[in-house]
Coordinates of C-alpha atoms in Angstrom, one line a residue:
X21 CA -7.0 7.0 -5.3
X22 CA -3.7 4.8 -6.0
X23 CA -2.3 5.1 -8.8
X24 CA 0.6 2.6 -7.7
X25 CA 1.5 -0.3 -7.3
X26 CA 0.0 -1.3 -10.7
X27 CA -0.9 -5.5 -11.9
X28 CA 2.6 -6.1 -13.2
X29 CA 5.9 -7.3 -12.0
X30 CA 8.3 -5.3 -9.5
X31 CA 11.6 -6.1 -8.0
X32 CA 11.9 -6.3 -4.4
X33 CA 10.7 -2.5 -3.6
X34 CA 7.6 -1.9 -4.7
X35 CA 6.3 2.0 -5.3
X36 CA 3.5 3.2 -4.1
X37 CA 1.7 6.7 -4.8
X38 CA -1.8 7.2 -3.6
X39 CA -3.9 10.4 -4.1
X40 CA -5.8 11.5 -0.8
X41 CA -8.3 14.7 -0.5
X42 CA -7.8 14.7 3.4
X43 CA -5.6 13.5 6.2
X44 CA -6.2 9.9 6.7
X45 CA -4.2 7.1 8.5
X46 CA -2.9 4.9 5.4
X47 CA -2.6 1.0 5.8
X48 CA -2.5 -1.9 3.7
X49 CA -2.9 -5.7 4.1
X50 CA -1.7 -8.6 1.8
X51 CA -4.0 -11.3 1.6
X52 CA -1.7 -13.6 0.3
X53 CA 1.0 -13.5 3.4
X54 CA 1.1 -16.3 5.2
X55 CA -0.6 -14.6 8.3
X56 CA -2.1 -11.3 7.1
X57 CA -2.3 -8.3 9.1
X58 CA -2.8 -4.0 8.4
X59 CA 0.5 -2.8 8.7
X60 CA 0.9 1.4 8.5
X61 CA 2.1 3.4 5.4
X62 CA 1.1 6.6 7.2
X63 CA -0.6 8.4 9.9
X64 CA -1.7 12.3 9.7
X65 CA -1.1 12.1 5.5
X66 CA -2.4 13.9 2.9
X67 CA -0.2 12.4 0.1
X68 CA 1.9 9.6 -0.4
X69 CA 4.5 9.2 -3.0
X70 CA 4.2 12.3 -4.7
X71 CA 6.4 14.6 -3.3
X72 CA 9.0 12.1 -2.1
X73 CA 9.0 8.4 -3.5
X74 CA 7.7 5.8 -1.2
X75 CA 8.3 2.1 -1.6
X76 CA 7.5 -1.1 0.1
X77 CA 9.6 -4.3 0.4
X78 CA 8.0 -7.4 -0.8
X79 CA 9.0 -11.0 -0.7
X80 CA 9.0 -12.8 -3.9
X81 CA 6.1 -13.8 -5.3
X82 CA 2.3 -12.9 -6.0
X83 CA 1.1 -10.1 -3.6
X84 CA -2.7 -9.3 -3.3
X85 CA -2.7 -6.5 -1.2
X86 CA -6.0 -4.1 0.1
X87 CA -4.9 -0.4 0.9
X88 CA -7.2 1.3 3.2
X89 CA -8.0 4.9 4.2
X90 CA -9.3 5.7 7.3
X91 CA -10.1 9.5 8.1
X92 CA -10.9 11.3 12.0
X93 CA -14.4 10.3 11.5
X94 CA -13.5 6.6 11.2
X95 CA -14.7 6.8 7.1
X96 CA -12.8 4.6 5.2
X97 CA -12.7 3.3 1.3
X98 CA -10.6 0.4 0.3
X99 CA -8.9 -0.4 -2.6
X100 CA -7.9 -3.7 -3.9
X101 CA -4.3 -4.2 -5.8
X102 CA -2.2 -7.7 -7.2
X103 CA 1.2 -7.5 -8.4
X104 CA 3.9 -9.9 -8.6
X105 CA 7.4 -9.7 -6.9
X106 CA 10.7 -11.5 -8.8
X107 CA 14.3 -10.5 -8.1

């Protein structure tokens, strides 16, 4: 599950900590860039942010943002995030 990033306003690193059961290939997409694409958080993970902090840079503005898990199988779940970016 993702706990972060949360709806609310970050500077220009963003955190991000995301709950996993299993190791899965992490990526995320923001919908709102001008030409969208997945880019990797991780590969072979079974935790993000929780031990050590991760963070993303984000350009200024409104960020809507999918986060997907894939697994070995080729399983995945998405989840859906918006948060806002001024610095």
């Amino acid at each position: 599950s993702v706990n972060l990033p949360i709806n609310t306003t970050y500077e220009r690193l963003v955190p991000f900590n995301i709950t996993i059961s299993e190791d899965v290939r992490l990526e995320y997409i923001d919908n709102l860039d001008s030409s969208p694409r997945w880019r990797r958080l991780c590969t072979n993970c079974d935790e993000y942010g929780n031990s050590r902090a991760k963070t993303k840079s984000f350009s200024r503005g409104n960020h809507d943002i999918l986060i997907r898990a894939l697994d070995k199988a080729g399983n995945s779940d998405v989840e859906a995030r918006s948060f806002t970016v001024d610095y």
